[in-house]
Amino acid sequence: MNSVFIGIGSNLSDPKIQVTKAVTAIAQVSTITISKVSSLYVSKPMGPQDQPDYVNAVIEINTALTPIALLDQLQAIENTAGRVRKDNRWGARILDLDILLFNQDIINEERLVVPHYGMKLREFVLLPLAEIAPNLILPDGDVLLELSNKIKRNALEKQGKIAWH
């Protein structure tokens, strides 16, 4: 089984509900078992500030899926939620599901880069990840807890647990 961490974010159409629905949808994939779910975190958007705040979370799953098969499943969940892919990387979105870590693998393919390229710079990834995996060491040897203790909080606010199923 593969141990995978997935970042979840939304800032449109009641983001807390979108994140909760995403966790439920991931749990319903027969080849995935959710092992840990972080609290919800509210964060300011990256890029243009003329958009709503984001709601973020991180989950840990176990799956026999390959990285690309998992990516396909996650993109199908995004599409079902109404995600529209645009060229604007930093724009508002109904749902964003990112594979942050896949075991200790380093993946650099056209469709997928793991560890996620920006995770060490994003408080809304590091802090929920540290909540559920405080002893994690990243594939490059960086200690997650050290990274999460150093990062600026940027008004990140913990908002309670996800009620999913």
Coordinates of C-alpha atoms in Angstrom, one line a residue, residues 6 15 18 43 56 67 78 95 103 107 109 112-113 131 146 148:
I6 CA -3.3 15.1 -0.4
P15 CA -15.6 26.2 0.6
Q18 CA -16.6 21.7 -0.9
S43 CA -6.1 31.2 4.5
N56 CA -7.7 24.1 3.2
P67 CA 0.5 8.0 -8.8
E78 CA -12.5 18.0 -9.0
L95 CA -11.9 22.6 -5.6
N103 CA 5.4 7.5 -0.1
I107 CA 8.1 12.0 -9.3
E109 CA 6.4 13.7 -15.0
L112 CA 2.6 15.2 -11.9
V113 CA 5.5 16.5 -9.8
E131 CA -1.0 18.5 12.4
E146 CA 11.1 22.4 11.5
S148 CA 6.2 24.4 9.8

